[in-house]
mmCIF file of N, CA and C in Angstrom:
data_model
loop_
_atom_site.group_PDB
_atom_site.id
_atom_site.type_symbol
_atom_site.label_atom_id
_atom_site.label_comp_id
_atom_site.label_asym_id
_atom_site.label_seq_id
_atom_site.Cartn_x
_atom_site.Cartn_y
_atom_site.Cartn_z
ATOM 1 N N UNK A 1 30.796 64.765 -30.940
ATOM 2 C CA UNK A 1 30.176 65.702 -30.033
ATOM 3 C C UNK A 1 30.560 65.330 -28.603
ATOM 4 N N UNK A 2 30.758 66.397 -27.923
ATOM 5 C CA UNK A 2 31.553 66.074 -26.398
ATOM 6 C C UNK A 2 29.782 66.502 -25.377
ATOM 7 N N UNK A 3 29.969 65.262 -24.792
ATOM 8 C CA UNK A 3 28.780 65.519 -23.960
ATOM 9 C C UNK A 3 28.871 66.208 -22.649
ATOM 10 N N UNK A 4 27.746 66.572 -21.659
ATOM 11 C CA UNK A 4 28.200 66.910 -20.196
ATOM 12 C C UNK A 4 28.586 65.818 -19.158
ATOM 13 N N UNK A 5 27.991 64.561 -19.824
ATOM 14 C CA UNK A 5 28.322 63.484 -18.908
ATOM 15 C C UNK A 5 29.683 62.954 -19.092
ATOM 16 N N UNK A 6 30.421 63.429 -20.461
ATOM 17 C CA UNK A 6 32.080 62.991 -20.737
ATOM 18 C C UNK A 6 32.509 63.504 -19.805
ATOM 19 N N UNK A 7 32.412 65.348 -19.604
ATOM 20 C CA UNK A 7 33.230 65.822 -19.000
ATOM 21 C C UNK A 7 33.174 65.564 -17.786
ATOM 22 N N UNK A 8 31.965 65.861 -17.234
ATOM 23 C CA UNK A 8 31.592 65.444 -15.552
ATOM 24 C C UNK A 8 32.302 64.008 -15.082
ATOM 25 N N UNK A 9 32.450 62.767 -16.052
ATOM 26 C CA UNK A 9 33.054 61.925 -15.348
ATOM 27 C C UNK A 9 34.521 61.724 -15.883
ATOM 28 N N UNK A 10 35.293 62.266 -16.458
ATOM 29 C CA UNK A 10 36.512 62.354 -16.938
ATOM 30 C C UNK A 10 37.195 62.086 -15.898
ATOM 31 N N UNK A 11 38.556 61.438 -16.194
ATOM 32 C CA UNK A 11 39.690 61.827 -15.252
ATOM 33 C C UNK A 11 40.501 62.960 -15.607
ATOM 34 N N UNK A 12 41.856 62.883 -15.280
ATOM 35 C CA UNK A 12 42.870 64.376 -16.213
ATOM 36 C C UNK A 12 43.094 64.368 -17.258
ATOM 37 N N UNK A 13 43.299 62.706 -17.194
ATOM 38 C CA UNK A 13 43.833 62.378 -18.662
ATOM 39 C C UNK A 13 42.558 62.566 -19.750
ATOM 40 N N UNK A 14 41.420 62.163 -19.751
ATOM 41 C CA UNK A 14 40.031 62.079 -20.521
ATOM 42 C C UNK A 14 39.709 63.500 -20.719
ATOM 43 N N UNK A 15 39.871 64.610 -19.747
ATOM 44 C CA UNK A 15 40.161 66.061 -19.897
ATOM 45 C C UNK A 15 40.794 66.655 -21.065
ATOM 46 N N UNK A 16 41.908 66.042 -20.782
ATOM 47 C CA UNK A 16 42.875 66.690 -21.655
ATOM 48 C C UNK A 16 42.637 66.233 -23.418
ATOM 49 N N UNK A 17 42.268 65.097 -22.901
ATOM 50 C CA UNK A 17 41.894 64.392 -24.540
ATOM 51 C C UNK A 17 40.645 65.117 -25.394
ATOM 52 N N UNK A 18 39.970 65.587 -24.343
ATOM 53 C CA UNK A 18 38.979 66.384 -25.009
ATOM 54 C C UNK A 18 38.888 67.565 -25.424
ATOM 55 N N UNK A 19 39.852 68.156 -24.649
ATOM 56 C CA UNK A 19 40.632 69.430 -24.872
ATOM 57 C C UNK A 19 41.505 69.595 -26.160
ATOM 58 N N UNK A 20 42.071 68.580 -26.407
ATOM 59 C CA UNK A 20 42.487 68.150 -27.788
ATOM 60 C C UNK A 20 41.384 68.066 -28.715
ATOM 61 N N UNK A 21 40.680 66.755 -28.630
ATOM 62 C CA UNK A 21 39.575 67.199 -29.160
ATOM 63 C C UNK A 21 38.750 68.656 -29.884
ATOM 64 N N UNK A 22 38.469 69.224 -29.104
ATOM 65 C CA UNK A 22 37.981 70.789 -29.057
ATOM 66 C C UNK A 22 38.984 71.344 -29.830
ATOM 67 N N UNK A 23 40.049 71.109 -29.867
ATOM 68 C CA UNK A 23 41.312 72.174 -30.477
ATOM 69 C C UNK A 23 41.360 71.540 -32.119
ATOM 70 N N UNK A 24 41.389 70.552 -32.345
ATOM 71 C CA UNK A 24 40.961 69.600 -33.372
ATOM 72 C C UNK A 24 40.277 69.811 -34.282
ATOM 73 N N UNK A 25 38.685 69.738 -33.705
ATOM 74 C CA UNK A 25 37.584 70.576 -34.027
ATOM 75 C C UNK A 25 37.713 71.991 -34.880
ATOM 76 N N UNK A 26 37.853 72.263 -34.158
ATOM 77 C CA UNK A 26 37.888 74.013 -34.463
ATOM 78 C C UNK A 26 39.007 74.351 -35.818
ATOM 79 N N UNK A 27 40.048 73.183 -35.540
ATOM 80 C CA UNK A 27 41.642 73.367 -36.198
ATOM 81 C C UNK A 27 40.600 72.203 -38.174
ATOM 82 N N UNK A 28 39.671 71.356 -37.743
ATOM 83 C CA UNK A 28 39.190 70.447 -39.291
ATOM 84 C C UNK A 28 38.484 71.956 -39.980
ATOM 85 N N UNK A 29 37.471 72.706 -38.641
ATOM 86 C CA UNK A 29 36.378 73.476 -39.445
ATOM 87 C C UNK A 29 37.211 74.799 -40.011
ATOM 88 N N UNK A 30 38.487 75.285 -40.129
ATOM 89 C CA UNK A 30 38.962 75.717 -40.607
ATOM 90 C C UNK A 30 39.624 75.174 -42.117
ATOM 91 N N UNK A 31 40.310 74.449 -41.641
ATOM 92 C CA UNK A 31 40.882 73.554 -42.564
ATOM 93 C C UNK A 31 39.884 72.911 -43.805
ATOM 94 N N UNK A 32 38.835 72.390 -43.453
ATOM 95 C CA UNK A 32 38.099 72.250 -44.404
ATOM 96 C C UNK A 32 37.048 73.324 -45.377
ATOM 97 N N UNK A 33 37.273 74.058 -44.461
ATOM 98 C CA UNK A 33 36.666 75.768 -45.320
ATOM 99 C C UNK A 33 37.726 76.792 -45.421
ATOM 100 N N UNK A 34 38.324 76.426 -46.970
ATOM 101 C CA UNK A 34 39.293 77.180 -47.019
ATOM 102 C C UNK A 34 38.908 78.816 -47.679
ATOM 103 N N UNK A 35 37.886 78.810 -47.827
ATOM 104 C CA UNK A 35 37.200 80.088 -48.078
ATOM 105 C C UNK A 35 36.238 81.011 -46.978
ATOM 106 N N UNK A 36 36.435 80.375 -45.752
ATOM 107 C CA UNK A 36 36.085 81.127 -45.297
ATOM 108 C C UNK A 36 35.875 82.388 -44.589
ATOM 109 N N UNK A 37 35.099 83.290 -44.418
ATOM 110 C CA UNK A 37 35.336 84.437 -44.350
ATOM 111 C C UNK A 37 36.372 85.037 -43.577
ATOM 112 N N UNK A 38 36.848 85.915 -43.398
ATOM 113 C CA UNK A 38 38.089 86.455 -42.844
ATOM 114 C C UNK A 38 37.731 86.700 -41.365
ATOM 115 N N UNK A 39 36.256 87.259 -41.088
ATOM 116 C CA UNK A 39 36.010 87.358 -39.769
ATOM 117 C C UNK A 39 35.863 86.413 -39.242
ATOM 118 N N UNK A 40 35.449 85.152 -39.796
ATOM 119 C CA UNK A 40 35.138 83.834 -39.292
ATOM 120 C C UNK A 40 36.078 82.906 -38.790
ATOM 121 N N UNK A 41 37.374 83.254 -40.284
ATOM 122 C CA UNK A 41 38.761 82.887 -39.283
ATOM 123 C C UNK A 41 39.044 83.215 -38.360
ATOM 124 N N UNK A 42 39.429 84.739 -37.964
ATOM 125 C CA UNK A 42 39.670 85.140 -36.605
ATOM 126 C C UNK A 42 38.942 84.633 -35.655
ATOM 127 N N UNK A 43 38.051 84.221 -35.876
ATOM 128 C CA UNK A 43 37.222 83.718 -34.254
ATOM 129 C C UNK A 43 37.812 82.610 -33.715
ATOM 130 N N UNK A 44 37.819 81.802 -35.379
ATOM 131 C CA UNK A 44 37.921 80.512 -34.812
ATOM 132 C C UNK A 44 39.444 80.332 -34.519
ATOM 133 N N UNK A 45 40.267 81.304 -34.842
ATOM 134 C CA UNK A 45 41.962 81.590 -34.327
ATOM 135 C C UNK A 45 41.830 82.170 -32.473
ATOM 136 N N UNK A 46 41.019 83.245 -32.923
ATOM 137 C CA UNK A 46 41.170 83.277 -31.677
ATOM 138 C C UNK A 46 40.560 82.053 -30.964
ATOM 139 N N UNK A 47 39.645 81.241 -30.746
ATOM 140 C CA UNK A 47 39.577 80.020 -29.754
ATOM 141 C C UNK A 47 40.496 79.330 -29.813
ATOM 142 N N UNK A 48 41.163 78.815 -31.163
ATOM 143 C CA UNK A 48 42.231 77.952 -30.903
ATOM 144 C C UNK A 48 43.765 78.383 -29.926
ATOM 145 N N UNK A 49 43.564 79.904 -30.046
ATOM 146 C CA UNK A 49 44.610 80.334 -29.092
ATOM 147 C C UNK A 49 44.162 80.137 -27.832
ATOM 148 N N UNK A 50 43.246 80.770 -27.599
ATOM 149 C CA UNK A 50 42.296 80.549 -26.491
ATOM 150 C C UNK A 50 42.587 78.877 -25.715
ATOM 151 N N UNK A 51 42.029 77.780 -26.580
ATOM 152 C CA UNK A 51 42.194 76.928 -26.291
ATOM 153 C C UNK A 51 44.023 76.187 -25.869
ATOM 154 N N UNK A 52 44.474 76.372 -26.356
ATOM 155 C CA UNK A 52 46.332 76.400 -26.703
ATOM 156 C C UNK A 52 46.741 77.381 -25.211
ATOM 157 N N UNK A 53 45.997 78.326 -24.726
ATOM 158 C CA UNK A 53 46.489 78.984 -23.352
ATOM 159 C C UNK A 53 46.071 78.545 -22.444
ATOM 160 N N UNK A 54 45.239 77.618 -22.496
ATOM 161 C CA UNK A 54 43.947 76.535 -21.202
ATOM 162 C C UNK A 54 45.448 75.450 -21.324
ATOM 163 N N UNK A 55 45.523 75.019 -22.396
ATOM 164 C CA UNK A 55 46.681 74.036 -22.472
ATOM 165 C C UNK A 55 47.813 73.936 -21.423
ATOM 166 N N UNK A 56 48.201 75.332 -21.852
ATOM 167 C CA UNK A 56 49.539 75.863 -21.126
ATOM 168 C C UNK A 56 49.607 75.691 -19.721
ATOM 169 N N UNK A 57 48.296 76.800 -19.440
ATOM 170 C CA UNK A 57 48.100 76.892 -17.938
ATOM 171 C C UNK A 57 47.717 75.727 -17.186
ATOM 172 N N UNK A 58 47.574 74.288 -17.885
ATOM 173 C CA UNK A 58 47.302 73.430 -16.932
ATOM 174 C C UNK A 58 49.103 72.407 -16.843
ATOM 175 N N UNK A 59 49.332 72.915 -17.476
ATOM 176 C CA UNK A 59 51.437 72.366 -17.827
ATOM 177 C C UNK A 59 51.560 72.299 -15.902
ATOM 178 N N UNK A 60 51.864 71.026 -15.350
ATOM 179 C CA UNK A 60 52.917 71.422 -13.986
ATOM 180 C C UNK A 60 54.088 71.326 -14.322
ATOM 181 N N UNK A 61 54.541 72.564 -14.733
ATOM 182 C CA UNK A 61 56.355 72.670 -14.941
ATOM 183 C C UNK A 61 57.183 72.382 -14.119
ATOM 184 N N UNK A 62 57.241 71.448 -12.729
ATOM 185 C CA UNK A 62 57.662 71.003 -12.550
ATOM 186 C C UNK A 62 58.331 69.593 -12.625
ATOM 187 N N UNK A 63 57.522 68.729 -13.995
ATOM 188 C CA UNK A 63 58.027 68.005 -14.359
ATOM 189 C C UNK A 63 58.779 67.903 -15.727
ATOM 190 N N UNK A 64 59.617 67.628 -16.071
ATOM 191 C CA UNK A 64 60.424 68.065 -17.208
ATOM 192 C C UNK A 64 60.057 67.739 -18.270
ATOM 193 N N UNK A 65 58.793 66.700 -18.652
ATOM 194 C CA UNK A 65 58.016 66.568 -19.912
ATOM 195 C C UNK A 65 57.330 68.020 -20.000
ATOM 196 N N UNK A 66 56.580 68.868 -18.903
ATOM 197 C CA UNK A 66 55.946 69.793 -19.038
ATOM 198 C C UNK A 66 56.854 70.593 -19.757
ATOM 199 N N UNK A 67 58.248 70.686 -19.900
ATOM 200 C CA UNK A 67 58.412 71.387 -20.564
ATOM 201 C C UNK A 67 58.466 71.350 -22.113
ATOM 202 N N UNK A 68 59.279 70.082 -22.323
ATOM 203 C CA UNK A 68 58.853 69.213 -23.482
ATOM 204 C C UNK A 68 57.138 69.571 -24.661
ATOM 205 N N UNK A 69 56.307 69.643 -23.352
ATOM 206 C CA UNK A 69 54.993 70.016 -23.852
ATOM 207 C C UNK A 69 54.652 71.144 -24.100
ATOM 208 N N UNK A 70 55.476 72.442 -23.368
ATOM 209 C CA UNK A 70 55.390 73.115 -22.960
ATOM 210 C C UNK A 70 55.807 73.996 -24.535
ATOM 211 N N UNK A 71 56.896 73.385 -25.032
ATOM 212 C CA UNK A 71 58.024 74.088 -26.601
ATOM 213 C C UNK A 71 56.974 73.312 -27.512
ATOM 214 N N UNK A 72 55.863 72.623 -27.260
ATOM 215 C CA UNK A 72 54.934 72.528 -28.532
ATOM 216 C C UNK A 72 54.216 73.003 -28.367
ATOM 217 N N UNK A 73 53.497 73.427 -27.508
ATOM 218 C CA UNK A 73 52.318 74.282 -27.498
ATOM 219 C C UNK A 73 52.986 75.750 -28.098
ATOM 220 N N UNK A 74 53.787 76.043 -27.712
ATOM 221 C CA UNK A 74 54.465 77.318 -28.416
ATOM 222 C C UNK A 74 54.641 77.525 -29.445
ATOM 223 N N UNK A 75 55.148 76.435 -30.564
ATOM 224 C CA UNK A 75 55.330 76.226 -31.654
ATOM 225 C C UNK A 75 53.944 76.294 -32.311
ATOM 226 N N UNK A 76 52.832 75.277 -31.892
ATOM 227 C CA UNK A 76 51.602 74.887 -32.487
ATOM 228 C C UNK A 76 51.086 76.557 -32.441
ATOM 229 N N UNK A 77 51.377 77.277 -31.291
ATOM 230 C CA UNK A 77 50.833 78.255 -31.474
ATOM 231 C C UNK A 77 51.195 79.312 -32.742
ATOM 232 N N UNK A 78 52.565 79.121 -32.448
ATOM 233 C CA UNK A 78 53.079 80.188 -33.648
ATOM 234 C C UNK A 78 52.836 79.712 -35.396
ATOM 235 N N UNK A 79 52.322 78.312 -35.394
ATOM 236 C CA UNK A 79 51.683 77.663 -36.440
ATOM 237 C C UNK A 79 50.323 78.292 -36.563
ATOM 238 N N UNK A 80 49.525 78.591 -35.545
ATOM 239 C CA UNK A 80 48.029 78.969 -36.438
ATOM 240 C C UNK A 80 48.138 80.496 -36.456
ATOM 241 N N UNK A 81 48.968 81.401 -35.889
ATOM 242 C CA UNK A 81 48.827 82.903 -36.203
ATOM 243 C C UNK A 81 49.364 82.572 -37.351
ATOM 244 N N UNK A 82 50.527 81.997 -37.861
ATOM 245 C CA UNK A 82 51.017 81.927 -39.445
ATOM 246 C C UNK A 82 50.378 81.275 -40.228
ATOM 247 N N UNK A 83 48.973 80.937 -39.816
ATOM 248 C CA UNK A 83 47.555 80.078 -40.750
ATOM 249 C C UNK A 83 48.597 78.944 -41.526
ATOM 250 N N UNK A 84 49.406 78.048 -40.501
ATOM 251 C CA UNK A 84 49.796 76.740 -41.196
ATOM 252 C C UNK A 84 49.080 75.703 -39.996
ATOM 253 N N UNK A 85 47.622 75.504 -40.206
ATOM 254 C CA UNK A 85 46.825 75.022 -39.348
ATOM 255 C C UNK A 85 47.278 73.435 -39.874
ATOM 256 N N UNK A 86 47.421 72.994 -41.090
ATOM 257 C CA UNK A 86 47.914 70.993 -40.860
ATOM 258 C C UNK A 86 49.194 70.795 -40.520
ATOM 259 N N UNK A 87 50.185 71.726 -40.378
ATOM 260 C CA UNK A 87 50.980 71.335 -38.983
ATOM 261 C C UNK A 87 50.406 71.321 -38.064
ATOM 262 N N UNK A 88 49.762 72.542 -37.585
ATOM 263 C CA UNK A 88 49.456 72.696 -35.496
ATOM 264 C C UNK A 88 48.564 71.702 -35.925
ATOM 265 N N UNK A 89 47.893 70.843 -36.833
ATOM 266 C CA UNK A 89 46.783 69.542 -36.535
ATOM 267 C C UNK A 89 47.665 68.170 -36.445
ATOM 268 N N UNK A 90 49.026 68.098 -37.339
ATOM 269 C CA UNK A 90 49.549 67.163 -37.082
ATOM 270 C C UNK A 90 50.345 67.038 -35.408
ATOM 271 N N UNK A 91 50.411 68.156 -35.256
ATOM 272 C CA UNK A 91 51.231 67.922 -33.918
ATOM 273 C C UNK A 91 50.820 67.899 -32.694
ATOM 274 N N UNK A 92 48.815 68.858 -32.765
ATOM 275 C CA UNK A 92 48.256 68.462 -31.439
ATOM 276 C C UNK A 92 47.762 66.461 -32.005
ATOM 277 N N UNK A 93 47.343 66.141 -33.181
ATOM 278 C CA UNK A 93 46.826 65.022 -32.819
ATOM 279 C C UNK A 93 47.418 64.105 -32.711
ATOM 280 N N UNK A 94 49.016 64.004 -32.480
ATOM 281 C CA UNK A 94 50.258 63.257 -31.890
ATOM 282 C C UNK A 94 50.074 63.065 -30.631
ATOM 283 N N UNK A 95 50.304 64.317 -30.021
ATOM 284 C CA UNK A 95 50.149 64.606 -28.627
ATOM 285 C C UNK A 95 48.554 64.034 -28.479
ATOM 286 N N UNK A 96 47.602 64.266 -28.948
ATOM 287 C CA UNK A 96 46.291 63.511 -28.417
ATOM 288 C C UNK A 96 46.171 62.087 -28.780
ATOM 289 N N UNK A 97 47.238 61.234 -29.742
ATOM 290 C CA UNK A 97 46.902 60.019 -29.784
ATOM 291 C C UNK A 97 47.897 59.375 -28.735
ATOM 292 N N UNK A 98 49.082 60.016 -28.129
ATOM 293 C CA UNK A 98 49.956 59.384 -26.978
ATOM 294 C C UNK A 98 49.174 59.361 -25.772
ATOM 295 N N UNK A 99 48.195 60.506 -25.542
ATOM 296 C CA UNK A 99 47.420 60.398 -24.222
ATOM 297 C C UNK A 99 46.407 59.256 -24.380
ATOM 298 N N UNK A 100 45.619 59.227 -25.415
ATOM 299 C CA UNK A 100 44.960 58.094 -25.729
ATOM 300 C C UNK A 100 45.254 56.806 -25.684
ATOM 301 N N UNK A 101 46.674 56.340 -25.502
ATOM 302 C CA UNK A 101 47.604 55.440 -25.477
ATOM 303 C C UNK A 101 47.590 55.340 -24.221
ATOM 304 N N UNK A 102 47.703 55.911 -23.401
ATOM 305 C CA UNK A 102 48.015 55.861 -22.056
ATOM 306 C C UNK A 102 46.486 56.069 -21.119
ATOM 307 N N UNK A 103 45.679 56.618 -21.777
ATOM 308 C CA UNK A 103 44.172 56.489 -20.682
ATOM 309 C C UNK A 103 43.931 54.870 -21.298
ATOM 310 N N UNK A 104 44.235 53.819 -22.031
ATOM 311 C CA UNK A 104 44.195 52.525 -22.304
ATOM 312 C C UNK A 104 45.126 51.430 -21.331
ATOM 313 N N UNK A 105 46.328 52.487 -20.921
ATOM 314 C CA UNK A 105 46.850 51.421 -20.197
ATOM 315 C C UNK A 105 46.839 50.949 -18.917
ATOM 316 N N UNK A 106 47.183 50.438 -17.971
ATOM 317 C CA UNK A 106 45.976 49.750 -16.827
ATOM 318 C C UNK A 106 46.930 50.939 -15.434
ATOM 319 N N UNK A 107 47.057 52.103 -15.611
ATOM 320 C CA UNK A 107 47.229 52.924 -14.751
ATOM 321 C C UNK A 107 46.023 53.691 -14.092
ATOM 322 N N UNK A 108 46.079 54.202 -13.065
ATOM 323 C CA UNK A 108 44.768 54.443 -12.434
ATOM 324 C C UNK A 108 44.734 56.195 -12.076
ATOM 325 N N UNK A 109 44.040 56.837 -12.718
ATOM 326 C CA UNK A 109 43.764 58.315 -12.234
ATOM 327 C C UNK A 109 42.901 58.171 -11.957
ATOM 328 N N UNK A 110 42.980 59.749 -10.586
ATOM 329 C CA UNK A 110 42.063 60.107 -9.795
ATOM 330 C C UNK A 110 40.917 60.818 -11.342
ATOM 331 N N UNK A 111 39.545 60.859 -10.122
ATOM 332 C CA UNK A 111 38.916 61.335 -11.065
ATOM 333 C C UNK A 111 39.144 63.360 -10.677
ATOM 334 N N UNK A 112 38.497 63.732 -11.731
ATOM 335 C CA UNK A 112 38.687 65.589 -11.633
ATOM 336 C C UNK A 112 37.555 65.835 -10.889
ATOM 337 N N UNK A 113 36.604 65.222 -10.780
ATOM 338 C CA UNK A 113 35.170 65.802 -9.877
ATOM 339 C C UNK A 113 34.828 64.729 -9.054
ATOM 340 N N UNK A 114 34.626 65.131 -7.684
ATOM 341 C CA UNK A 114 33.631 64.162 -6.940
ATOM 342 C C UNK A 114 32.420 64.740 -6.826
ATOM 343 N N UNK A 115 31.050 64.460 -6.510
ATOM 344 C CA UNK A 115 29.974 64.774 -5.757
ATOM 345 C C UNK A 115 29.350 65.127 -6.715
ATOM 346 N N UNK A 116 29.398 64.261 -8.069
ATOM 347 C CA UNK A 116 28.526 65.420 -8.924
ATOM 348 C C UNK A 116 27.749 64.458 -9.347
ATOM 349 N N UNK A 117 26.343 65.046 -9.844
ATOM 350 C CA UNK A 117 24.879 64.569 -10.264
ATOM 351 C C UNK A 117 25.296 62.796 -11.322
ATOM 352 N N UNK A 118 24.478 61.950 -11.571
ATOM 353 C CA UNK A 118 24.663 60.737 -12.290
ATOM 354 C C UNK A 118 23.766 61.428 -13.692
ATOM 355 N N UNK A 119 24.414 61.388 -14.669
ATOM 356 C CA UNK A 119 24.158 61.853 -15.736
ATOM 357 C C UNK A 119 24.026 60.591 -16.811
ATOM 358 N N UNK A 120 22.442 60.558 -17.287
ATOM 359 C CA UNK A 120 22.566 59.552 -18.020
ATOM 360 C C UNK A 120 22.495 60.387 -19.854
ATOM 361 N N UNK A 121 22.949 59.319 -20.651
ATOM 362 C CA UNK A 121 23.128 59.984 -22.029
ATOM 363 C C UNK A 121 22.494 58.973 -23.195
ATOM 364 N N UNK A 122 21.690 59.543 -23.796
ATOM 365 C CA UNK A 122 21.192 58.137 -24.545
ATOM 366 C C UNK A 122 20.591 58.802 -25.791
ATOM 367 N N UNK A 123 19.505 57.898 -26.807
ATOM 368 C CA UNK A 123 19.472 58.353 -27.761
ATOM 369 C C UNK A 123 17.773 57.998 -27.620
ATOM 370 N N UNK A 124 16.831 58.783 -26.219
ATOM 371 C CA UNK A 124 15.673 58.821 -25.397
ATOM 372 C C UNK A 124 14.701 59.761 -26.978
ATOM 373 N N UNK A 125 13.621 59.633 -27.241
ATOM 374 C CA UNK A 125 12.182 59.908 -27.908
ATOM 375 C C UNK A 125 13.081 60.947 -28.720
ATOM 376 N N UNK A 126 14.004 60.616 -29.279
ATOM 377 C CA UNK A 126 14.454 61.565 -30.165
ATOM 378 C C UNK A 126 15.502 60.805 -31.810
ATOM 379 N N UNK A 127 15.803 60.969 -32.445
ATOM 380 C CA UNK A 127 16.404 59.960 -33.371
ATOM 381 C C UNK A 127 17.554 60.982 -33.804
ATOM 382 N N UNK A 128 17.137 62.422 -33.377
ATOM 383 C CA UNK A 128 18.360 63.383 -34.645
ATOM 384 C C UNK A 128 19.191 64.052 -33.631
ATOM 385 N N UNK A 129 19.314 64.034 -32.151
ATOM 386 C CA UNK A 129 20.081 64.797 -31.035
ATOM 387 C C UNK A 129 19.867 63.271 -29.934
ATOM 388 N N UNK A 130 21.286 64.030 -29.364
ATOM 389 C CA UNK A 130 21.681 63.277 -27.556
ATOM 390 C C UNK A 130 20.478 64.190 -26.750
ATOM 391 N N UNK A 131 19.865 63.297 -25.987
ATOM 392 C CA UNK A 131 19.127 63.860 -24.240
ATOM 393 C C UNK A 131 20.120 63.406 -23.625
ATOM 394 N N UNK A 132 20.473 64.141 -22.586
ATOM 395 C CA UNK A 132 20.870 63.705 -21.344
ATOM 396 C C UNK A 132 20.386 64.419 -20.246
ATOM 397 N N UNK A 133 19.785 63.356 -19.586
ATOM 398 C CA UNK A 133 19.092 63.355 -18.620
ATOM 399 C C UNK A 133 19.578 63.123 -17.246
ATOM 400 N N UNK A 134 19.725 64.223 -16.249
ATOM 401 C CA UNK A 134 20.026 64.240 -15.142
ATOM 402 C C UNK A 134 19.338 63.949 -14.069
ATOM 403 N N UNK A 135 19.517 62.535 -13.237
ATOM 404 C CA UNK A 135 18.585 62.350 -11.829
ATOM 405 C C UNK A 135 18.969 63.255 -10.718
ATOM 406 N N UNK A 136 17.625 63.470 -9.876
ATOM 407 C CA UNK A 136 17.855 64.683 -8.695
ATOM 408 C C UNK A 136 18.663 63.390 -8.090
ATOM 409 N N UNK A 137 19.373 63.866 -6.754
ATOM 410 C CA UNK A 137 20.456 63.315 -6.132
ATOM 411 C C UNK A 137 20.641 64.196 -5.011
ATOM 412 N N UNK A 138 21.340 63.458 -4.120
ATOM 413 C CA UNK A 138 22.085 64.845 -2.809
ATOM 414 C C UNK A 138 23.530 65.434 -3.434
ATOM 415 N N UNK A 139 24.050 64.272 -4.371
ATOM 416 C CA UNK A 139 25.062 65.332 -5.147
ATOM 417 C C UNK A 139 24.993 66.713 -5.783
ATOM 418 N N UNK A 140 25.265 67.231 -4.659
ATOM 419 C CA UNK A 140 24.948 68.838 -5.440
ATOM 420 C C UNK A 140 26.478 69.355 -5.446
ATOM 421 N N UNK A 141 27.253 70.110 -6.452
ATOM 422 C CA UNK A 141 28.304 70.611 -6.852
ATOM 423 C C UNK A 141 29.093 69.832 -6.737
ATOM 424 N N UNK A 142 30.741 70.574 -7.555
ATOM 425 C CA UNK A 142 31.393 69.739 -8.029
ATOM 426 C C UNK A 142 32.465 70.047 -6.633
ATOM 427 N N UNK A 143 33.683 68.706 -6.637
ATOM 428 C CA UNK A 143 34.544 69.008 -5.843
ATOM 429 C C UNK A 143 35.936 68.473 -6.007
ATOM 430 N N UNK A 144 36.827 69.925 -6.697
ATOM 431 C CA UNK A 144 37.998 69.430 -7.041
ATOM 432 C C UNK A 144 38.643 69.508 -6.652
#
């Protein structure tokens, strides 16, 4: 489960991993319900496209891996309209275990938000769900 306090303190890279994540998600609950209903697929096709065009649009094609990244997202895409969803899973969770590789190594990204609320996350008077609990603060909005 992706919390608000992941995203709020993410860098690009922790972004993107979750973004994978999410695409992941969506790409098992298909995959593991292979009966499921026909309208139910489409939804969850359409988010994964959905998700796969968030992908794209964050590509800076000006560097020449973006493009590199750029001919798999295309591919992965043309993998789930042709419902061959354990390819597009083998090939986004490549691409999400190399980023994972690299938010480990001792390089330093900026973060994606400044000024935003301290979000705590815990497992508070409850045993079966996350609280997360937000302190008031002068941090009010985000600033990217």
């Amino acid at each position: 489960m992706i919390t608000v306090a992941q995203v709020a303190n993410a860098n690009e890279v922790e972004l993107l991993c979750i973004t994978y994540e999410l695409f992941l998600d969506k790409l098992n609950s298909i995959i593991s319900n292979p009966d499921l209903h026909p309208s139910n697929s489409a939804s969850y096709k359409r988010d994964l496209l959905k998700i796969l065009s968030i992908l794209v649009s964050n590509l800076d094609m000006n560097i020449q891996l973006s493009h590199d990244i750029f001919d798999l997202y295309i591919f992965t895409q043309k993998l789930v309209i042709n419902n061959d969803y354990e390819a597009a899973y083998e090939i986004i969770s490549q691409l999400k275990q190399g980023y994972n590789q690299l938010k480990k190594s001792d390089l330093k990204f900026k973060a994606t938000t400044t000024n935003v609320e301290n979000i705590y996350v815990g497992m508070t008077y409850n045993r079966s769900c996350i609280n997360e609990i937000v302190c008031g603060s002068d941090n009010r909005g985000y600033i990217i």
